[in-house]
Amino acid sequence: MKKIGITTTVPVEVLIAAGYEPVDLNNIFVTSTEYENYIDIAERDGFPKSSCAWIKGIYGVCIQEGIDEIIGVVEGDCSNTKSLLEVLSLHNIKIHSFSFPHSHRLEDVKKEIQKFMNIFNVSEKVVEEVRIQLNTIREKVKEIDELTYIDGKITGFENHLYQVSLSDFNGSPEAFSNELDNVIASGKNRESVNKAIRLGYIGVPPMTGDIYDYVENHNAHFVYNEVQREFAFPRYKKAANIYEQYYDYTYPYDNEYRLKELKKQIEDRQLDALVHYTQAFCHRAIEDIYLKSQLDIPILHIEGDKINRLDARTKLRIEAFLDMVYDRCPSNI
Amino acid sequence: MRVLGIDLGSREVKIAMFDGDGLVFKDKMSTMSFYKECCSFDGILKVDVSKIGIDGFDVGISTGYGRNNTDLSRFKAINEIKAHVYGARFQTGLDDFILLDIGGQDIKVVKVEKGIMTDLELNEKCAASCGRYLENMASVLEVSLDEMSGFYENPVTLNSTCAVFSESELIGKIAEGVSLEAMCAGINFSLYQRLRPMLTKFKGKKLVVSGGVANNKAIHKFLKRDYEEVVTLAEPQWNGAIGCCYYGLKFF
Ligand code: SF4
């Protein structure tokens, strides 16, 4: 199977139907011990200091790992991706783009996905067959999510990891599905862990994966991973077809729409506070103003840059924040 | 319920007492005399509250510099930032503000949103922008701190990074015959200039000032240039101790 790089979640059903093996370049970047090297490659080729680490990391991965075909999401995700694609085309990398239309109208989403199917020359029928197959895996990840927020048996980090992996099904839906079966089976046998503070993680997945362990040492745990969960399409059952499924996706559209789901999850999962993660130099940091004004729950905004571990100052902030949130926890009053 | 709050500062210990839900007693003493006169050591540091003029309390909360190495018996120790945030909330009734605490040897800037700290900055290593600087400079000029704090017009330029250099510069200015008013204003202004880099990350509408230096009128004037509203607490020096009382009242 031929590999194809993706910069974020795209209708992966189309790619699989076309016989491709999609590879989420973010996952390669962030899990690699080489991650600094990837950033370095981009900076040496002229990427400015003031562009975000993800863009540079993805670039470095493409160059270093010999990716020769890539899909970039140019609307609804990051406008930097458009420039990234142009630069990649200079390296003889075949580029495609996909958009989650700003209008967020079903017919526009449909048009985009149909365009996408035409590029890869697959029919709606085959795509639907793949979608139905993949949905059995989505269901397993939903179960993992429940094992986190209802049963306390799957950690916040695992929850993040398995949900975020649905952008590319870890390269092999079948192997990934088996892995999930094992995780679910062994997770069910664990003791429940219940920390005093129930946290929600909102914003893009972190560069600093150690945040999950760090909060657990301060009597808190993440029982909600907003964007990762969106990558996993937890509401797939409500969708009659692929168009509706990708329409009902909060992350690439407007914040008003995103907020409805956020509010619902804060309520359902009985969250005490949120941590909003954004990346240095990212427009999403501005969204913090909007979210804070619309959500009536304590929110700590933290920012990651190039280092994949929390720095001392951020740790101190998280600790002092959790300390005060703890005072308000129902379990503590 | 009688709640006793103790803020163990590096130079002074501040004590506050709530009875019901209000402040009924406050006192402060040098850290040295607090340890010498009011405490005894018996494996754990014990406070004899009668020596601080109190005849008993139901809940005791402590915070501050000494809270980790002096485990006061009968006291629950809380994080200093938290104590200051609670103190400021109690004293102002505000839930969203920037808190600037200028103490004798350290500075804290804390962002408070929805009643909870969400960001902070602490000075490290150098105490050039703290109360101690003002005290030193006032003694060079042989004026009281209070008198010095009133001057803010036509400040003479002093080194804005180093407090030690400022001292020798000040002597030079005296020799040049610069007026006392301009020198006092210059001292206050140089402290403000050293605070500014810490505050730039914390632009906001309301600034609440606590700590000993909150009483400095000149600093207040300068800070007003950067914030729509600058609130000085009624008891700026007792803010940490009051925060302890508030915490004890709310969460015990
Ligand atoms: S973190 Fe922000 S700037 Fe970076 S790729 Fe994502 S959306 Fe773009």
Coordinates of C-alpha atoms and ligand atoms in Angstrom, one line a residue:
Chain A
M1 CA 0.0 0.0 0.0
K2 CA 1.2 3.4 -0.8
K3 CA 1.8 5.9 2.0
I4 CA 0.2 9.3 2.0
G5 CA 0.9 12.0 4.6
I6 CA -1.9 14.0 6.3
T7 CA -1.5 17.1 8.4
T8 CA -4.6 16.6 10.5
T9 CA -7.9 14.6 10.3
V10 CA -9.3 14.3 6.8
P11 CA -12.0 12.0 5.4
V12 CA -9.6 9.0 5.8
E13 CA -12.3 6.7 4.5
V14 CA -11.7 8.1 1.0
L15 CA -7.9 7.4 1.2
I16 CA -8.4 3.9 2.5
A17 CA -11.0 3.2 -0.2
A18 CA -8.4 4.4 -2.7
G19 CA -5.9 1.8 -1.4
Y20 CA -3.7 4.3 0.5
E21 CA -2.1 4.0 3.9
P22 CA -2.6 7.4 5.5
V23 CA 0.1 8.6 7.9
D24 CA -0.6 11.4 10.3
L25 CA 2.6 13.4 10.2
N26 CA 1.9 15.0 13.5
N27 CA 2.1 11.7 15.3
I28 CA 5.4 10.8 13.7
F29 CA 6.8 14.2 14.7
V30 CA 5.7 14.3 18.3
T31 CA 6.5 10.8 19.2
S32 CA 10.0 10.8 17.7
T33 CA 13.1 11.2 19.7
E34 CA 14.3 13.1 16.7
Y35 CA 11.6 15.8 17.1
E36 CA 14.0 18.6 17.6
N37 CA 15.9 17.6 14.5
Y38 CA 12.7 17.8 12.4
I39 CA 12.2 21.4 13.6
D40 CA 15.9 22.1 12.9
I41 CA 15.6 20.9 9.3
A42 CA 12.7 23.3 8.7
E43 CA 14.6 26.3 10.3
R44 CA 17.7 25.6 8.2
D45 CA 15.5 25.6 5.1
G46 CA 14.3 29.1 6.1
F47 CA 11.1 28.6 8.2
P48 CA 10.9 31.5 10.5
K49 CA 11.4 31.3 14.3
S50 CA 8.0 32.7 14.6
S51 CA 6.1 29.9 13.0
C52 CA 4.7 27.1 15.1
A53 CA 6.6 23.9 16.0
W54 CA 4.0 21.7 14.4
I55 CA 4.3 23.2 10.9
K56 CA 8.1 22.9 11.1
G57 CA 8.0 19.5 12.5
I58 CA 5.7 18.2 9.8
Y59 CA 8.0 19.8 7.2
G60 CA 11.0 18.1 8.8
V61 CA 9.2 14.7 8.8
C62 CA 8.3 15.0 5.1
I63 CA 11.9 15.8 4.1
Q64 CA 13.6 13.3 6.4
E65 CA 11.3 10.4 6.1
G66 CA 10.9 10.6 2.3
I67 CA 7.2 11.3 2.2
D68 CA 6.3 11.8 -1.4
E69 CA 2.6 12.6 -1.4
I70 CA 0.7 14.6 1.1
I71 CA -2.7 16.1 1.9
G72 CA -2.9 19.4 3.7
V73 CA -6.0 20.9 5.2
V74 CA -6.0 24.4 4.1
E75 CA -9.4 25.6 5.4
G76 CA -10.7 24.9 8.8
D77 CA -7.4 24.0 10.3
C78 CA -4.4 26.1 9.8
S79 CA -3.7 28.8 7.2
N80 CA 0.0 28.1 7.5
T81 CA -0.6 24.7 5.9
K82 CA -1.2 26.4 2.6
S83 CA 2.3 27.9 2.6
L84 CA 3.7 24.6 3.9
L85 CA 2.3 22.8 0.9
E86 CA 3.8 25.2 -1.5
V87 CA 7.2 24.8 0.0
L88 CA 6.9 21.0 0.0
S89 CA 6.0 21.1 -3.7
L90 CA 9.5 22.5 -4.3
H91 CA 10.8 19.2 -3.1
N92 CA 8.9 17.2 -5.7
I93 CA 6.3 16.1 -3.2
K94 CA 2.9 15.6 -4.7
I95 CA 0.5 17.8 -2.8
H96 CA -3.3 17.8 -2.4
S97 CA -5.5 20.0 -0.4
F98 CA -8.7 19.5 1.5
S99 CA -11.0 22.0 3.1
F100 CA -13.5 22.0 5.9
P101 CA -15.5 24.9 4.5
H102 CA -15.9 28.0 6.8
S103 CA -19.5 28.3 5.8
H104 CA -20.2 25.0 7.6
R105 CA -23.1 24.2 5.3
L106 CA -23.8 20.6 4.6
E107 CA -23.9 21.1 0.8
D108 CA -20.4 22.8 0.9
V109 CA -19.0 19.9 3.0
K110 CA -20.5 17.5 0.5
K111 CA -18.9 19.3 -2.4
E112 CA -15.5 19.2 -0.8
I113 CA -15.7 15.5 0.0
Q114 CA -16.9 14.8 -3.5
K115 CA -14.0 16.7 -4.9
F116 CA -11.8 14.7 -2.7
M117 CA -13.3 11.4 -3.9
N118 CA -12.7 12.5 -7.5
I119 CA -9.1 13.3 -6.9
F120 CA -8.6 9.7 -5.6
N121 CA -11.0 8.2 -8.0
V122 CA -13.2 6.4 -5.6
S123 CA -17.0 6.0 -5.6
E124 CA -19.3 7.1 -2.8
K125 CA -20.4 3.5 -2.5
V126 CA -17.0 2.1 -1.7
V127 CA -16.3 5.0 0.6
E128 CA -19.5 4.2 2.6
E129 CA -18.4 0.5 2.9
V130 CA -15.1 1.6 4.3
R131 CA -16.9 4.1 6.6
I132 CA -19.1 1.3 8.0
Q133 CA -16.1 -0.9 8.7
L134 CA -14.1 1.9 10.3
N135 CA -17.1 2.8 12.5
T136 CA -16.7 -0.5 14.3
I137 CA -13.3 0.7 15.4
R138 CA -14.7 4.1 16.3
E139 CA -17.1 2.3 18.6
K140 CA -14.2 0.7 20.4
V141 CA -12.6 4.0 21.0
K142 CA -15.9 5.4 22.4
E143 CA -15.8 2.6 24.9
I144 CA -12.3 3.6 25.8
D145 CA -13.5 7.1 26.4
E146 CA -16.3 5.8 28.7
L147 CA -13.7 3.7 30.5
T148 CA -12.0 7.0 31.3
Y149 CA -14.8 9.3 32.3
I150 CA -17.3 6.8 33.7
D151 CA -15.2 4.0 35.1
G152 CA -11.8 5.7 35.8
K153 CA -10.0 2.7 34.4
I154 CA -8.3 4.2 31.3
T155 CA -6.0 7.2 32.0
G156 CA -6.2 10.6 30.5
F157 CA -3.1 10.0 28.5
E158 CA -4.3 6.7 27.1
N159 CA -7.6 8.3 26.3
H160 CA -5.7 11.0 24.4
L161 CA -3.5 8.5 22.6
Y162 CA -6.2 6.2 21.3
Q163 CA -8.5 8.9 20.2
V164 CA -5.9 10.9 18.5
S165 CA -4.8 7.8 16.7
L166 CA -8.0 7.6 14.8
S167 CA -6.8 10.3 12.4
D168 CA -4.8 7.5 10.6
F169 CA -5.8 4.4 12.4
N170 CA -2.1 4.0 13.2
G171 CA -1.5 2.9 9.7
S172 CA -3.4 -0.3 9.9
P173 CA -7.1 -0.4 10.9
E174 CA -7.0 -4.1 11.5
A175 CA -4.0 -4.2 13.8
F176 CA -5.2 -1.1 15.6
S177 CA -8.6 -2.7 16.2
N178 CA -6.9 -5.7 17.8
E179 CA -4.8 -3.4 19.9
L180 CA -8.0 -1.7 21.1
D181 CA -9.6 -5.0 22.1
N182 CA -6.6 -5.7 24.3
V183 CA -6.6 -2.3 25.8
I184 CA -10.3 -2.5 26.6
A185 CA -10.0 -6.0 28.1
S186 CA -7.1 -5.2 30.3
G187 CA -8.5 -1.8 31.2
K188 CA -11.7 -3.4 32.5
N189 CA -9.7 -5.5 34.9
R190 CA -8.0 -2.5 36.5
E191 CA -8.9 -0.8 39.7
S192 CA -10.7 2.5 39.2
V193 CA -8.7 5.6 39.8
N194 CA -10.6 8.6 41.0
K195 CA -8.8 11.8 41.6
A196 CA -10.5 14.7 43.3
I197 CA -10.4 17.1 40.4
R198 CA -12.0 16.2 37.1
L199 CA -10.3 18.1 34.3
G200 CA -11.1 18.7 30.7
Y201 CA -8.3 19.2 28.1
I202 CA -9.4 21.5 25.4
G203 CA -7.5 22.8 22.3
V204 CA -5.1 21.1 20.0
P205 CA -3.4 17.9 21.2
P206 CA -0.3 18.9 23.2
M207 CA 3.4 18.8 22.3
T208 CA 3.9 18.2 26.0
G209 CA 2.5 14.8 26.6
D210 CA 3.8 14.7 30.1
I211 CA 0.9 17.1 31.2
Y212 CA -1.3 14.0 31.8
D213 CA 1.0 12.5 34.4
Y214 CA 1.8 15.8 35.9
V215 CA -1.8 16.6 36.8
E216 CA -2.3 13.2 38.2
N217 CA 0.4 13.9 40.8
H218 CA -1.7 16.8 41.9
N219 CA -4.9 15.0 42.6
A220 CA -6.4 15.7 39.2
H221 CA -7.1 13.7 36.1
F222 CA -8.2 14.5 32.6
V223 CA -11.5 12.8 31.8
Y224 CA -12.1 14.7 28.6
N225 CA -9.9 15.4 25.6
E226 CA -11.8 17.7 23.4
V227 CA -10.1 17.7 20.0
Q228 CA -8.8 14.2 20.2
R229 CA -12.3 13.0 20.8
E230 CA -13.5 15.0 17.8
F231 CA -10.8 13.2 15.7
A232 CA -12.5 10.0 16.7
F233 CA -16.0 11.1 15.6
P234 CA -17.9 9.9 18.6
R235 CA -21.2 11.0 17.1
Y236 CA -20.8 9.0 13.9
K237 CA -24.0 7.1 14.6
K238 CA -26.0 10.2 14.0
A239 CA -24.6 10.5 10.5
A240 CA -26.4 8.9 7.6
N241 CA -23.4 9.2 5.4
I242 CA -19.9 10.5 5.2
Y243 CA -21.0 14.0 4.4
E244 CA -23.0 14.3 7.6
Q245 CA -20.3 12.7 9.6
Y246 CA -17.7 15.3 8.5
Y247 CA -20.2 18.0 8.9
D248 CA -20.8 17.1 12.5
Y249 CA -17.3 17.8 13.6
T250 CA -16.6 20.7 15.9
Y251 CA -12.9 21.4 15.6
P252 CA -12.5 22.9 12.2
Y253 CA -15.6 25.0 12.2
D254 CA -16.7 28.1 14.2
N255 CA -16.4 28.4 17.9
E256 CA -20.1 28.9 18.4
Y257 CA -20.7 25.4 17.2
R258 CA -17.8 24.0 19.1
L259 CA -19.1 25.6 22.3
K260 CA -22.4 23.6 22.2
E261 CA -20.5 20.3 22.4
L262 CA -18.1 21.7 25.0
K263 CA -20.9 22.8 27.3
K264 CA -22.6 19.5 27.0
Q265 CA -19.4 17.6 27.8
I266 CA -18.6 19.8 30.8
E267 CA -22.0 19.0 32.1
D268 CA -22.1 15.3 31.3
R269 CA -18.6 14.6 32.6
Q270 CA -19.0 16.8 35.6
L271 CA -15.8 18.7 35.0
D272 CA -14.3 21.0 37.7
A273 CA -12.0 22.9 35.4
L274 CA -10.5 23.1 31.9
V275 CA -6.9 23.3 30.7
H276 CA -6.8 25.1 27.3
Y277 CA -3.6 24.2 25.4
T278 CA -2.4 26.2 22.5
Q279 CA 0.8 26.3 20.6
A280 CA 3.1 29.3 20.6
F281 CA 2.5 31.5 17.5
C282 CA -0.9 29.9 16.8
H283 CA -4.0 31.9 16.1
R284 CA -5.9 29.5 18.4
A285 CA -4.4 31.4 21.4
I286 CA -6.8 34.2 20.5
E287 CA -9.7 31.8 20.8
D288 CA -8.9 31.6 24.5
I289 CA -10.6 35.1 24.9
Y290 CA -13.8 33.8 23.4
L291 CA -13.9 30.5 25.2
K292 CA -13.2 32.1 28.6
S293 CA -16.0 34.6 28.1
Q294 CA -18.5 31.9 27.1
L295 CA -17.8 29.1 29.6
D296 CA -18.5 29.5 33.2
I297 CA -15.8 27.2 34.5
P298 CA -12.2 27.9 35.6
I299 CA -9.9 27.7 32.6
L300 CA -6.1 27.7 32.7
H301 CA -4.5 28.6 29.4
I302 CA -1.1 27.1 28.8
E303 CA 1.1 27.4 25.8
G304 CA 3.6 24.9 24.4
D305 CA 6.5 25.8 22.1
K306 CA 9.3 23.6 20.8
I307 CA 10.0 21.5 23.9
N308 CA 8.0 18.3 24.4
R309 CA 8.0 18.5 28.2
L310 CA 6.4 21.0 30.5
D311 CA 8.7 23.8 31.6
A312 CA 9.1 24.8 35.3
R313 CA 7.0 27.9 35.0
T314 CA 4.1 26.1 33.4
K315 CA 4.3 23.4 36.1
L316 CA 4.1 26.0 38.8
R317 CA 1.1 27.6 37.2
I318 CA -0.7 24.2 36.8
E319 CA 0.0 23.4 40.4
A320 CA -1.2 26.7 41.8
F321 CA -4.3 26.5 39.6
L322 CA -5.2 23.0 40.7
D323 CA -4.6 23.9 44.3
M324 CA -7.4 26.5 44.1
V325 CA -9.7 24.4 42.0
Y326 CA -9.4 21.7 44.6
D327 CA -10.8 24.1 47.2
R328 CA -14.0 24.3 45.2
C329 CA -14.4 20.6 44.3
P330 CA -17.6 19.1 45.5
S331 CA -15.7 16.2 47.0
N332 CA -13.8 18.6 49.1
I333 CA -16.5 20.9 50.5
Chain B
M1 CA -15.6 30.5 64.4
R2 CA -12.3 32.1 65.2
V3 CA -9.8 31.7 62.5
L4 CA -6.2 32.7 62.9
G5 CA -4.0 33.4 59.8
I6 CA -0.3 33.8 60.0
D7 CA 1.8 34.9 57.1
L8 CA 5.5 34.1 57.7
G9 CA 7.3 36.6 55.7
S10 CA 11.1 36.7 55.3
R11 CA 11.3 39.8 57.4
E12 CA 8.0 40.2 59.1
V13 CA 5.3 37.9 60.4
K14 CA 1.8 39.2 59.8
I15 CA -1.1 37.9 62.0
A16 CA -4.8 38.3 61.4
M17 CA -7.8 36.9 63.1
F18 CA -11.4 36.5 61.9
D19 CA -14.2 36.1 64.2
G20 CA -17.4 35.2 62.4
D21 CA -16.7 36.5 59.0
G22 CA -14.7 39.6 59.5
L23 CA -11.3 40.8 60.6
V24 CA -11.2 41.5 64.3
F25 CA -7.5 41.6 65.1
K26 CA -4.2 42.2 63.2
D27 CA -0.6 42.5 64.3
K28 CA 2.8 42.2 62.9
M29 CA 6.3 41.7 64.2
S30 CA 9.8 41.0 62.9
T31 CA 10.3 37.4 61.9
M32 CA 13.2 37.1 64.3
S33 CA 11.2 38.2 67.3
F34 CA 8.3 36.0 66.3
Y35 CA 10.5 32.9 66.4
K36 CA 12.3 34.1 69.5
E37 CA 9.4 35.3 71.6
C38 CA 6.3 33.5 70.4
C39 CA 7.6 30.0 69.4
S40 CA 9.1 27.1 71.1
F41 CA 10.7 24.1 69.5
D42 CA 9.7 20.6 70.5
G43 CA 10.4 18.5 67.5
I44 CA 7.9 20.8 65.8
L45 CA 7.6 24.5 66.0
K46 CA 4.9 25.5 68.4
V47 CA 3.3 28.9 68.6
D48 CA 2.3 30.3 71.9
V49 CA -0.6 32.4 70.8
S50 CA -1.0 34.1 74.2
K51 CA 2.3 35.8 73.4
I52 CA 0.8 37.4 70.4
G53 CA -2.1 38.6 72.4
I54 CA -4.7 36.0 71.4
D55 CA -6.5 33.8 73.8
G56 CA -7.5 31.0 71.5
F57 CA -8.7 30.0 68.0
D58 CA -10.6 27.3 66.3
V59 CA -8.8 27.0 63.0
G60 CA -5.2 28.1 62.2
I61 CA -3.8 28.6 58.7
S62 CA -0.3 29.6 57.8
T63 CA 1.4 30.6 54.7
G64 CA 4.5 32.3 53.5
Y65 CA 8.2 32.1 53.2
G66 CA 8.6 29.9 56.3
R67 CA 5.7 27.6 55.8
N68 CA 7.7 24.7 54.4
N69 CA 10.5 24.7 56.9
T70 CA 8.5 25.6 59.9
D71 CA 5.8 23.2 60.4
L72 CA 3.7 25.0 62.9
S73 CA 1.7 22.7 65.0
R74 CA -2.0 23.2 64.9
F75 CA -1.7 25.1 61.7
K76 CA -2.5 24.0 58.2
A77 CA 0.0 25.4 55.7
I78 CA -1.3 26.7 52.4
N79 CA 0.4 28.0 49.2
E80 CA 1.4 31.6 49.4
I81 CA -0.1 32.6 46.0
K82 CA -3.4 31.1 47.0
A83 CA -3.4 33.0 50.3
H84 CA -2.8 36.2 48.5
V85 CA -5.5 35.6 45.9
Y86 CA -8.0 34.8 48.6
G87 CA -7.0 37.8 50.6
A88 CA -7.5 40.1 47.6
R89 CA -10.8 38.5 46.7
F90 CA -12.0 39.0 50.3
Q91 CA -10.8 42.6 50.5
T92 CA -12.1 43.7 47.1
G93 CA -15.0 41.5 46.2
L94 CA -13.5 41.1 42.8
D95 CA -13.1 37.9 40.8
D96 CA -11.1 39.1 37.8
F97 CA -8.0 41.1 38.3
I98 CA -4.3 41.2 38.2
L99 CA -2.7 41.1 41.6
L100 CA 0.7 42.8 42.2
D101 CA 2.2 42.0 45.5
I102 CA 5.4 43.9 46.4
G103 CA 6.9 42.7 49.6
G104 CA 10.1 43.3 51.4
Q105 CA 12.1 40.9 49.3
D106 CA 9.9 39.5 46.6
I107 CA 7.3 40.3 44.0
K108 CA 4.4 38.3 42.7
V109 CA 2.2 39.1 39.8
V110 CA -0.9 36.9 39.6
K111 CA -3.7 36.8 37.1
V112 CA -7.0 35.9 38.6
E113 CA -9.9 34.9 36.4
K114 CA -13.2 33.7 37.8
G115 CA -11.7 33.8 41.3
I116 CA -8.9 31.4 40.4
M117 CA -5.3 32.1 39.7
T118 CA -4.5 31.3 36.0
D119 CA -1.1 32.9 35.6
L120 CA 1.8 34.1 37.6
E121 CA 5.2 35.5 37.6
L122 CA 7.7 35.7 40.5
N123 CA 10.9 37.6 40.7
E124 CA 13.9 35.4 41.0
K125 CA 17.2 36.0 42.7
C126 CA 17.2 39.8 42.7
A127 CA 15.3 41.9 45.1
A128 CA 16.0 45.2 43.3
S129 CA 12.4 46.0 42.8
C130 CA 11.2 45.3 46.3
G131 CA 10.5 47.2 49.5
R132 CA 14.0 46.7 50.7
Y133 CA 15.3 48.9 47.9
L134 CA 13.0 51.8 49.0
E135 CA 14.1 51.4 52.6
N136 CA 17.8 51.5 51.7
M137 CA 17.3 54.5 49.5
A138 CA 15.2 56.4 52.1
S139 CA 17.9 55.8 54.7
V140 CA 20.6 57.2 52.3
L141 CA 18.4 60.3 51.9
E142 CA 17.6 60.3 55.6
V143 CA 13.9 60.6 55.0
S144 CA 11.0 58.4 56.1
L145 CA 9.6 55.9 53.7
D146 CA 6.3 57.6 54.0
E147 CA 7.6 61.0 53.1
M148 CA 9.6 59.6 50.2
S149 CA 6.5 57.8 48.7
G150 CA 4.7 61.1 48.1
F151 CA 7.0 62.3 45.3
Y152 CA 6.5 61.4 41.7
E153 CA 7.0 64.6 39.7
N154 CA 10.2 65.3 37.7
P155 CA 12.0 62.2 38.7
V156 CA 15.7 62.2 38.4
T157 CA 17.0 59.4 36.2
L158 CA 18.5 56.5 38.2
N159 CA 19.8 53.1 37.0
S160 CA 16.7 51.1 36.1
T161 CA 18.2 47.7 36.4
C162 CA 20.4 47.6 39.5
A163 CA 19.5 48.7 42.9
V164 CA 23.1 48.7 44.1
F165 CA 24.3 51.0 41.3
S166 CA 21.3 53.2 42.0
E167 CA 22.6 53.8 45.4
S168 CA 26.0 55.2 44.3
E169 CA 24.3 57.2 41.6
L170 CA 22.1 58.7 44.2
I171 CA 25.1 59.9 46.2
G172 CA 26.4 61.5 43.0
K173 CA 23.1 63.3 42.5
I174 CA 23.2 64.6 46.0
A175 CA 26.6 66.0 45.3
E176 CA 25.2 67.7 42.1
G177 CA 22.6 69.4 44.2
V178 CA 19.5 67.7 42.8
S179 CA 16.4 68.5 44.9
L180 CA 15.3 66.0 47.5
E181 CA 11.8 65.9 45.8
A182 CA 13.3 64.9 42.4
M183 CA 15.5 62.3 44.1
C184 CA 12.6 60.7 45.9
A185 CA 10.6 60.7 42.7
G186 CA 13.5 59.2 40.9
I187 CA 13.7 56.4 43.4
N188 CA 10.0 55.6 43.2
F189 CA 10.2 55.8 39.4
S190 CA 13.2 53.4 39.1
L191 CA 11.3 50.9 41.2
Y192 CA 8.3 51.2 38.9
Q193 CA 10.6 50.7 35.9
R194 CA 11.9 47.5 37.3
L195 CA 8.4 46.3 37.9
R196 CA 7.2 47.0 34.4
P197 CA 8.8 44.1 32.6
M198 CA 7.1 41.7 35.0
L199 CA 3.8 43.4 34.4
T200 CA 3.8 43.5 30.6
K201 CA 2.6 40.0 30.3
F202 CA -0.3 40.9 32.5
K203 CA -2.2 43.6 30.8
G204 CA -5.7 43.9 32.1
K205 CA -8.2 46.3 33.3
K206 CA -8.0 46.1 37.1
L207 CA -4.8 46.0 39.1
V208 CA -4.9 45.2 42.8
V209 CA -1.8 46.1 44.7
S210 CA -0.9 44.5 47.9
G211 CA 2.2 44.2 50.1
G212 CA 4.0 46.9 52.0
V213 CA 4.8 48.9 48.9
A214 CA 1.1 49.3 48.1
N215 CA 1.1 52.3 50.4
N216 CA 3.5 54.1 48.1
K217 CA 1.5 56.9 46.5
A218 CA 4.0 57.5 43.8
I219 CA 4.1 53.9 42.6
H220 CA 0.4 54.0 42.6
K221 CA 0.4 57.1 40.3
F222 CA 2.9 55.5 37.9
L223 CA 0.9 52.2 37.7
K224 CA -2.2 54.2 36.9
R225 CA -0.7 55.0 33.5
D226 CA -0.9 51.3 32.6
Y227 CA -4.2 50.2 34.1
E228 CA -7.7 51.5 33.9
E229 CA -8.1 51.0 37.6
V230 CA -5.6 50.5 40.4
V231 CA -7.1 49.3 43.6
T232 CA -5.1 49.5 46.8
L233 CA -6.3 47.1 49.5
A234 CA -7.4 48.5 52.9
E235 CA -4.9 46.2 54.6
P236 CA -2.2 45.6 51.9
Q237 CA 0.4 44.2 54.3
W238 CA -2.0 41.8 55.9
N239 CA -3.4 40.4 52.6
G240 CA -1.7 37.0 52.9
A241 CA -2.7 36.6 56.5
I242 CA -6.3 37.7 55.7
G243 CA -6.3 35.2 52.8
C244 CA -5.4 32.5 55.3
C245 CA -8.4 33.5 57.5
Y246 CA -10.7 33.5 54.5
Y247 CA -9.5 30.1 53.4
G248 CA -10.0 28.8 56.9
L249 CA -13.5 30.2 57.1
K250 CA -14.5 28.9 53.7
F251 CA -12.9 25.5 53.6
F252 CA -12.9 24.2 57.2
Ligands
SF4_1 S1 -0.8 24.7 16.3 FE1 -1.8 26.4 15.3 S2 -0.3 27.4 14.0 FE2 0.4 25.3 14.5 S3 -0.3 24.0 12.8 FE3 -1.8 24.0 14.4 S4 -3.3 25.5 13.9 FE4 -1.4 25.9 12.7

